[in-house]
Coordinates of C-alpha atoms and ligand atoms in Angstrom, one line a residue:
M1206 CA 72.9 6.4 -192.3
K1207 CA 69.8 8.9 -192.4
I1208 CA 67.2 9.8 -195.0
H1209 CA 64.6 12.1 -195.7
E1210 CA 60.9 12.0 -194.5
F1211 CA 60.1 11.6 -198.7
Q1212 CA 61.9 8.8 -199.1
A1213 CA 60.7 7.2 -195.8
R1214 CA 57.3 7.6 -197.0
D1215 CA 58.4 5.8 -200.6
L1216 CA 59.8 2.9 -198.3
L1217 CA 56.5 2.4 -196.1
A1218 CA 54.2 2.6 -199.3
S1219 CA 56.5 -0.2 -200.9
A1220 CA 56.2 -2.3 -197.9
G1221 CA 52.1 -1.7 -198.3
I1222 CA 51.9 0.7 -195.2
P1223 CA 49.3 3.4 -196.2
V1224 CA 50.6 6.8 -196.6
P1225 CA 48.9 9.8 -198.0
S1226 CA 50.2 10.8 -201.4
A1227 CA 52.7 13.7 -201.7
Q1228 CA 55.5 15.3 -204.0
M1229 CA 59.0 16.7 -203.0
I1230 CA 59.5 20.0 -204.6
E1231 CA 63.1 22.0 -204.5
S1232 CA 61.5 25.6 -205.6
V1233 CA 59.1 27.6 -204.5
E1234 CA 57.3 28.1 -208.3
A1235 CA 56.7 24.1 -208.1
A1236 CA 54.7 24.3 -204.9
A1237 CA 51.2 25.6 -206.4
G1238 CA 51.7 22.4 -209.1
A1239 CA 52.3 20.0 -206.3
Y1240 CA 49.3 21.4 -204.6
K1241 CA 46.9 20.6 -207.2
A1242 CA 48.2 16.8 -207.9
V1243 CA 48.2 16.1 -204.1
T1244 CA 44.5 17.3 -203.4
A1245 CA 43.0 16.3 -207.2
G1246 CA 41.5 13.3 -205.8
G1247 CA 40.1 14.6 -202.5
G1248 CA 39.4 17.6 -200.3
A1249 CA 41.5 20.9 -200.2
L1250 CA 43.7 20.1 -197.4
A1251 CA 47.3 19.6 -197.9
V1252 CA 50.2 19.5 -195.5
V1253 CA 54.0 21.3 -196.4
K1254 CA 57.0 20.0 -194.7
A1255 CA 60.5 20.6 -194.3
Q1256 CA 62.5 17.6 -195.6
V1257 CA 65.3 17.7 -193.3
H1258 CA 67.7 15.1 -191.3
A1259 CA 66.0 16.6 -187.9
G1260 CA 62.6 16.3 -186.2
G1261 CA 60.8 18.5 -184.0
R1262 CA 59.7 20.4 -187.4
G1263 CA 55.7 20.6 -186.3
K1264 CA 56.8 22.4 -183.3
A1265 CA 59.3 24.7 -185.1
G1266 CA 56.6 25.8 -187.5
F1267 CA 58.2 24.0 -190.4
V1268 CA 55.0 21.8 -190.9
R1269 CA 51.9 23.8 -191.7
L1270 CA 48.7 23.1 -193.1
V1271 CA 47.3 24.7 -195.8
N1272 CA 43.8 25.0 -198.1
S1273 CA 45.0 26.4 -201.3
A1274 CA 47.7 26.4 -203.8
E1275 CA 48.6 30.2 -202.6
E1276 CA 49.0 29.1 -199.0
A1277 CA 51.3 25.8 -200.0
T1278 CA 53.4 28.6 -202.2
D1279 CA 53.7 30.8 -198.9
A1280 CA 54.5 27.8 -196.8
A1281 CA 57.1 26.7 -199.2
R1282 CA 58.8 30.2 -199.7
F1283 CA 59.2 30.5 -196.0
M1284 CA 60.5 27.2 -195.4
L1285 CA 63.0 27.5 -198.4
S1286 CA 64.2 30.8 -197.0
N1287 CA 64.5 30.6 -193.5
R1288 CA 66.2 28.2 -191.3
M1289 CA 64.7 25.8 -189.0
V1290 CA 65.7 25.9 -185.7
S1291 CA 64.3 23.1 -183.5
A1292 CA 65.0 21.1 -180.4
Q1293 CA 67.1 18.7 -183.1
T1294 CA 69.1 21.3 -184.6
G1295 CA 71.2 23.4 -182.0
P1296 CA 70.6 27.5 -181.8
E1297 CA 71.8 28.0 -185.4
G1298 CA 69.5 26.1 -187.3
I1299 CA 69.5 24.4 -190.5
E1300 CA 69.2 25.4 -193.9
V1301 CA 65.9 23.9 -195.9
K1302 CA 66.6 22.7 -199.4
K1303 CA 63.6 20.3 -200.0
V1304 CA 59.9 20.5 -199.1
L1305 CA 57.5 17.9 -199.4
I1306 CA 53.7 18.7 -200.2
A1307 CA 51.3 16.0 -199.1
A1308 CA 47.6 15.4 -199.2
G1309 CA 46.1 16.6 -195.6
V1310 CA 44.0 13.7 -193.4
D1311 CA 41.4 14.4 -190.5
I1312 CA 43.1 13.0 -187.6
A1313 CA 41.0 11.4 -184.9
H1314 CA 43.8 10.2 -183.2
E1315 CA 47.6 9.8 -183.0
Y1316 CA 49.9 7.0 -182.4
Y1317 CA 53.6 6.2 -182.1
L1318 CA 55.2 3.2 -183.6
A1319 CA 59.0 2.3 -184.1
I1320 CA 61.5 -0.9 -184.3
T1321 CA 64.8 -0.1 -182.7
T1322 CA 67.3 -2.7 -181.0
D1323 CA 67.0 -2.5 -177.1
R1324 CA 70.8 -2.7 -176.1
Q1325 CA 70.2 -3.9 -172.5
T1326 CA 67.8 -7.2 -173.6
R1327 CA 70.1 -7.5 -176.8
R1328 CA 67.0 -7.7 -179.2
N1329 CA 64.9 -5.8 -181.5
V1330 CA 61.8 -4.1 -179.7
L1331 CA 58.6 -2.7 -181.1
I1332 CA 57.9 0.5 -179.5
A1333 CA 54.0 2.0 -179.4
S1334 CA 52.5 4.2 -177.4
A1335 CA 48.5 5.9 -177.8
E1336 CA 49.9 9.3 -177.2
G1337 CA 52.1 9.8 -180.5
G1338 CA 52.5 13.2 -182.3
V1339 CA 54.9 16.0 -181.7
E1340 CA 55.1 15.5 -177.7
I1341 CA 56.2 11.7 -177.6
E1342 CA 59.5 12.6 -175.9
E1343 CA 57.6 14.5 -173.5
V1344 CA 55.3 11.4 -173.0
A1345 CA 58.4 9.3 -172.4
R1346 CA 60.0 11.7 -169.8
R1347 CA 56.6 12.1 -167.9
N1348 CA 54.5 8.9 -168.1
P1349 CA 57.1 6.4 -169.2
D1350 CA 54.2 3.5 -168.5
A1351 CA 52.4 5.1 -171.9
I1352 CA 55.2 3.8 -174.1
L1353 CA 54.4 0.0 -174.8
K1354 CA 57.5 -2.5 -175.6
Q1355 CA 57.0 -5.8 -177.0
P1356 CA 60.4 -7.5 -177.8
I1357 CA 60.8 -9.3 -181.0
H1358 CA 62.4 -13.1 -181.2
P1359 CA 65.9 -12.6 -183.0
L1360 CA 64.8 -15.8 -185.2
L1361 CA 61.3 -16.0 -185.3
G1362 CA 60.8 -11.9 -185.8
L1363 CA 57.5 -10.4 -185.1
Q1364 CA 54.2 -12.5 -184.5
P1365 CA 51.2 -11.9 -185.5
F1366 CA 49.6 -12.5 -182.1
E1367 CA 52.1 -10.1 -180.7
A1368 CA 51.1 -7.2 -183.1
R1369 CA 47.7 -7.9 -182.6
N1370 CA 48.2 -7.8 -178.8
V1371 CA 50.1 -4.7 -179.3
A1372 CA 47.1 -3.3 -181.2
F1373 CA 45.1 -4.2 -178.5
R1374 CA 47.0 -2.3 -175.4
L1375 CA 46.9 0.5 -177.7
G1376 CA 42.8 0.8 -177.6
L1377 CA 42.5 0.1 -181.2
K1378 CA 38.9 -1.7 -181.8
G1379 CA 37.4 -4.0 -184.7
K1380 CA 39.1 -3.4 -188.1
Q1381 CA 41.8 -0.8 -186.4
V1382 CA 43.5 -3.8 -185.0
G1383 CA 44.0 -5.9 -188.1
Q1384 CA 45.2 -2.7 -190.0
A1385 CA 47.6 -2.0 -187.1
A1386 CA 49.1 -5.5 -186.8
S1387 CA 49.6 -5.4 -190.2
I1388 CA 51.4 -1.9 -190.4
M1389 CA 53.7 -3.5 -187.3
M1390 CA 54.4 -6.6 -189.4
A1391 CA 55.5 -4.7 -192.3
L1392 CA 57.7 -2.2 -190.4
E1393 CA 59.2 -4.8 -188.6
R1394 CA 60.0 -7.0 -192.0
L1395 CA 61.5 -3.6 -193.3
F1396 CA 63.3 -2.9 -190.4
R1397 CA 64.9 -6.5 -190.9
D1398 CA 65.2 -6.4 -194.6
K1399 CA 67.1 -3.0 -194.9
D1400 CA 69.4 -3.4 -191.9
C1401 CA 67.5 -0.5 -190.4
S1402 CA 68.5 0.7 -186.7
L1403 CA 65.3 2.8 -186.5
A1404 CA 62.2 2.9 -188.2
E1405 CA 59.4 4.9 -186.9
I1406 CA 56.2 6.0 -187.8
N1407 CA 55.1 9.3 -185.7
P1408 CA 52.0 10.0 -185.7
L1409 CA 50.5 6.7 -187.1
I1410 CA 47.2 8.2 -187.4
L1411 CA 43.4 7.3 -187.1
T1412 CA 40.9 9.0 -189.4
P1413 CA 37.6 9.8 -188.2
A1414 CA 34.7 7.4 -188.4
S1415 CA 33.1 7.7 -191.7
S1416 CA 29.7 5.6 -193.2
D1417 CA 32.1 4.0 -195.5
Q1418 CA 34.8 3.3 -193.0
P1419 CA 33.2 2.9 -189.8
D1420 CA 36.1 2.4 -187.7
G1421 CA 38.0 5.0 -189.4
R1422 CA 41.5 4.0 -191.2
L1423 CA 45.3 4.2 -189.9
L1424 CA 47.5 5.9 -192.3
A1425 CA 51.5 6.8 -191.5
I1426 CA 51.9 10.5 -192.4
D1427 CA 55.5 10.9 -190.8
A1428 CA 58.4 8.4 -190.8
K1429 CA 62.4 8.2 -190.0
F1430 CA 64.2 5.6 -190.9
N1431 CA 68.0 5.2 -189.4
F1432 CA 70.4 2.8 -191.3
D1433 CA 73.2 0.7 -189.7
D1434 CA 76.2 1.6 -191.8
N1435 CA 77.7 -1.7 -191.5
G1436 CA 75.0 -3.1 -193.6
L1437 CA 74.9 -0.4 -196.5
F1438 CA 77.0 -2.5 -198.6
R1439 CA 74.1 -5.0 -199.4
H1440 CA 71.4 -2.4 -199.7
G1441 CA 72.3 -0.4 -203.0
D1442 CA 68.9 0.8 -203.1
V1443 CA 69.3 2.1 -199.8
Q1444 CA 72.9 3.6 -200.7
A1445 CA 71.2 5.7 -203.6
L1446 CA 68.8 7.8 -201.1
F1447 CA 72.0 9.4 -199.4
D1448 CA 71.8 12.8 -199.5
P1449 CA 75.5 14.6 -199.0
S1450 CA 73.8 18.0 -198.9
E1451 CA 72.5 17.2 -195.5
E1452 CA 75.8 16.1 -194.1
N1453 CA 78.6 18.1 -192.0
P1454 CA 81.2 18.6 -195.0
A1455 CA 84.3 18.0 -192.9
E1456 CA 82.8 14.6 -191.7
L1457 CA 82.1 13.6 -195.3
R1458 CA 85.6 14.3 -196.1
A1459 CA 87.0 12.7 -193.0
H1460 CA 84.7 9.6 -193.9
R1461 CA 86.2 9.7 -197.5
F1462 CA 89.6 8.7 -195.8
D1463 CA 88.3 6.3 -193.0
L1464 CA 88.8 9.1 -190.4
S1465 CA 86.4 8.8 -187.5
Y1466 CA 85.8 12.6 -187.3
I1467 CA 82.9 14.4 -185.4
A1468 CA 82.7 18.4 -185.4
L1469 CA 82.0 20.0 -182.3
D1470 CA 81.4 23.5 -180.8
G1471 CA 85.0 24.2 -179.4
T1472 CA 88.0 25.9 -180.1
I1473 CA 90.8 23.0 -179.4
G1474 CA 91.5 20.8 -182.6
C1475 CA 92.1 17.0 -181.2
L1476 CA 94.1 14.8 -183.2
V1477 CA 94.4 11.3 -182.0
N1478 CA 94.6 7.7 -182.1
G1479 CA 92.0 5.1 -181.0
A1480 CA 88.5 6.2 -179.9
G1481 CA 89.4 5.8 -175.9
L1482 CA 92.3 8.0 -176.1
A1483 CA 90.2 10.4 -177.9
M1484 CA 87.7 10.6 -175.6
S1485 CA 89.9 10.9 -172.6
T1486 CA 92.1 13.4 -174.6
M1487 CA 88.6 15.6 -174.8
D1488 CA 88.0 14.9 -171.4
I1489 CA 91.2 16.1 -169.8
V1490 CA 90.8 18.9 -172.2
K1491 CA 87.9 20.0 -170.6
L1492 CA 89.4 19.5 -167.3
H1493 CA 91.9 22.1 -167.9
G1494 CA 88.9 24.6 -169.1
G1495 CA 89.2 24.1 -172.7
E1496 CA 86.8 23.3 -175.3
P1497 CA 87.7 20.5 -178.3
A1498 CA 86.4 21.6 -181.7
N1499 CA 86.1 18.0 -182.8
F1500 CA 86.5 14.4 -181.9
L1501 CA 89.0 12.7 -184.5
D1502 CA 90.4 9.3 -184.2
V1503 CA 92.9 8.7 -187.2
G1504 CA 93.0 5.1 -186.0
G1505 CA 96.0 2.9 -186.1
S1506 CA 96.4 2.0 -189.9
A1507 CA 95.6 5.8 -191.4
S1508 CA 98.2 6.3 -194.5
Q1509 CA 100.2 9.3 -194.8
E1510 CA 97.6 11.1 -196.8
A1511 CA 94.9 10.5 -194.5
V1512 CA 96.8 11.9 -191.5
T1513 CA 97.5 15.0 -193.6
E1514 CA 93.9 15.4 -194.7
A1515 CA 92.9 15.2 -190.8
F1516 CA 95.1 18.4 -190.5
R1517 CA 93.7 19.8 -193.1
I1518 CA 90.3 19.5 -192.1
I1519 CA 90.7 20.6 -188.4
L1520 CA 92.8 23.7 -189.7
S1521 CA 90.0 24.3 -192.3
D1522 CA 87.6 25.1 -189.0
S1523 CA 87.9 28.9 -188.4
R1524 CA 86.9 28.4 -184.8
V1525 CA 90.1 26.4 -184.5
K1526 CA 92.4 28.3 -182.0
G1527 CA 94.6 25.6 -181.3
V1528 CA 95.8 22.3 -181.9
L1529 CA 96.6 19.1 -179.8
V1530 CA 98.3 16.2 -181.1
N1531 CA 98.3 13.3 -178.8
I1532 CA 99.3 9.8 -180.3
F1533 CA 100.4 6.9 -178.3
G1534 CA 101.7 4.8 -181.2
G1535 CA 100.8 1.3 -181.2
I1536 CA 100.4 0.0 -184.8
M1537 CA 100.6 3.7 -185.7
P1538 CA 104.0 4.6 -185.7
C1539 CA 104.9 8.4 -184.3
D1540 CA 106.7 9.2 -187.4
R1541 CA 104.2 9.0 -189.8
I1542 CA 102.1 11.6 -187.8
A1543 CA 105.1 14.0 -187.9
Q1544 CA 105.2 13.6 -191.2
G1545 CA 101.7 14.4 -191.5
I1546 CA 102.5 17.7 -189.2
I1547 CA 105.4 18.5 -191.7
A1548 CA 103.5 18.1 -194.8
A1549 CA 100.3 20.0 -193.1
A1550 CA 102.8 22.9 -192.0
G1551 CA 104.2 23.3 -195.6
E1552 CA 100.5 23.3 -197.4
V1553 CA 98.5 25.1 -195.4
G1554 CA 100.6 26.4 -192.1
F1555 CA 99.7 25.8 -188.5
K1556 CA 99.0 29.8 -187.5
V1557 CA 97.6 28.7 -184.2
P1558 CA 99.2 27.0 -181.5
L1559 CA 100.4 23.4 -182.0
V1560 CA 101.1 21.3 -178.9
V1561 CA 102.4 17.7 -179.7
R1562 CA 102.5 14.9 -177.5
L1563 CA 104.2 11.5 -179.2
E1564 CA 104.7 8.6 -177.1
G1565 CA 105.4 4.6 -178.2
T1566 CA 106.1 3.1 -181.7
N1567 CA 109.1 5.2 -183.5
V1568 CA 108.8 7.9 -181.0
E1569 CA 112.4 9.0 -181.4
A1570 CA 111.8 9.0 -185.0
G1571 CA 109.1 11.2 -184.9
R1572 CA 110.9 13.6 -182.2
A1573 CA 113.4 13.8 -184.6
L1574 CA 111.6 14.8 -187.6
L1575 CA 109.5 17.4 -185.7
E1576 CA 113.3 18.9 -184.3
S1577 CA 114.5 19.0 -187.8
A1578 CA 111.5 21.0 -189.3
R1579 CA 111.0 23.3 -186.3
A1580 CA 111.9 26.1 -188.4
S1581 CA 108.8 25.9 -190.6
I1582 CA 106.6 25.1 -187.5
P1583 CA 107.1 28.2 -185.3
T1584 CA 104.1 27.4 -183.3
L1585 CA 105.0 24.1 -182.4
Q1586 CA 105.4 23.3 -178.6
G1587 CA 106.3 19.7 -177.4
A1588 CA 104.5 18.0 -174.3
G1589 CA 105.9 15.5 -171.5
D1590 CA 102.5 13.6 -170.9
L1591 CA 98.9 14.1 -171.4
G1592 CA 98.3 16.2 -169.0
D1593 CA 101.3 18.6 -169.7
A1594 CA 99.8 19.0 -173.3
A1595 CA 96.3 19.7 -172.6
K1596 CA 97.5 22.1 -169.7
R1597 CA 99.7 23.9 -172.5
V1598 CA 97.1 24.0 -175.5
C1599 CA 94.6 25.3 -173.0
A1600 CA 97.0 28.1 -172.1
A1601 CA 97.8 29.1 -175.7
V1602 CA 94.2 29.0 -176.6
G1603 CA 93.6 31.3 -173.4
Ligands
LIG719 P1 57.5 16.1 -187.2 O1 57.1 17.6 -185.9 O2 58.8 16.4 -187.5 O3 57.6 14.9 -186.3 O4 56.3 16.1 -188.0 P2 55.0 15.5 -188.3 O5 55.0 14.9 -189.8 O6 55.1 14.5 -187.6 O7 53.8 16.7 -188.2 C1 53.8 17.4 -186.8 C2 52.0 17.2 -186.6 O8 51.4 17.8 -187.4 C3 51.5 16.0 -186.4 O9 51.7 15.3 -185.2 C4 50.2 16.2 -186.5 O10 49.6 16.6 -185.4 C5 50.3 17.6 -187.9 N1 50.1 16.9 -189.0 C6 50.9 16.5 -189.7 N2 50.0 16.1 -191.2 C7 49.1 16.5 -190.8 C8 47.6 16.2 -191.2 O11 47.8 15.9 -192.7 N3 46.4 16.9 -191.2 C9 46.4 17.1 -189.7 N4 45.4 17.2 -189.6 N5 47.3 17.7 -189.3 C10 48.6 17.1 -189.8
LIG720 MN1 56.8 13.4 -186.4

């Protein structure tokens, strides 16, 4: 599960990590008031930031520095009325429904800091770089040595000496070292306490030296958290941060029925049981020149209603020009799938070609059911094996 930046900033603040003050708004009218509130204690600089579950906002023009309430209002209006297209959104972009107005800070340097799981070493890892900011992906590609990694002991957690060592390797000096180390320790504690899969601060910034702060100050000005869905049941506070308006509606519906569904860009709707079979079905569709419209694994124990809902979801996608059902009945009996097809045909109807390949448990009963319902599903074609099924559906879609 993902959360917004404004929620991530609250989490950081609750863990004692310094974050500039900010207010989330959902209308253009609220921008001036929020600007005044966050700049009340300091200078005129503020930053207006789109709140969406995608990064790359800075480069897309959806992070803007402003110096007055009017500029803040203009920036908020721009963000709330234009779709954001970034390297992480795809060409159609995403709608912005929430905007954050934060106190602006002067930046002497931008650092990167994150905790995630390293699957190769099977440990959590602290990742840090002195080349943080909007170019971090480019740094990782061009100059991987600029990315520091500190493995974290699974039982002991991040040790203070390890955090200080990373701080030194980032080139931090004087009071900055202690500040950075306590931020790293707090971030790692949050990661563990909340069952995160990612806890990232980018950038962690150093402010310029001043007379009362000769070493500057470290502040988090952007943060991203992802949570392990399997751990969510023990974190009511995290569940409460879920924002369904940021999720794909079809994926949300599927989730309610415990279906593993991921929307894709193609034209062939696929209904399969088992993740491995679903992957190979998508491969073979592509091999024959088709493009899958989705990944859908109905699993072994899906109910009649879940199977019918799966067809409803596939058929409600206007891009779907054909449907391929590929079932290898093990725990899932073929007749339950056949009943789902018949129910969906009765409710919404298959206006597009439907190719069905059934094999395994109760296959005879499944085929007999489909045969008896043939009149109500005129676009139905049976298929022999998986290759035959993929060829048929690709040919039918054209
Ligand atoms: P992202 O592009 O989605 O990761 O958005 P960020 O919140 O990280 O902002 C992108 C960039 O905008 C940062 O790397 C900074 O260079 C700049 N930025 C953001 N907030 C401030 C601020 O308060 N002051 C200054 N000077 N720059 C900022
Ligand atoms: Mn960022």
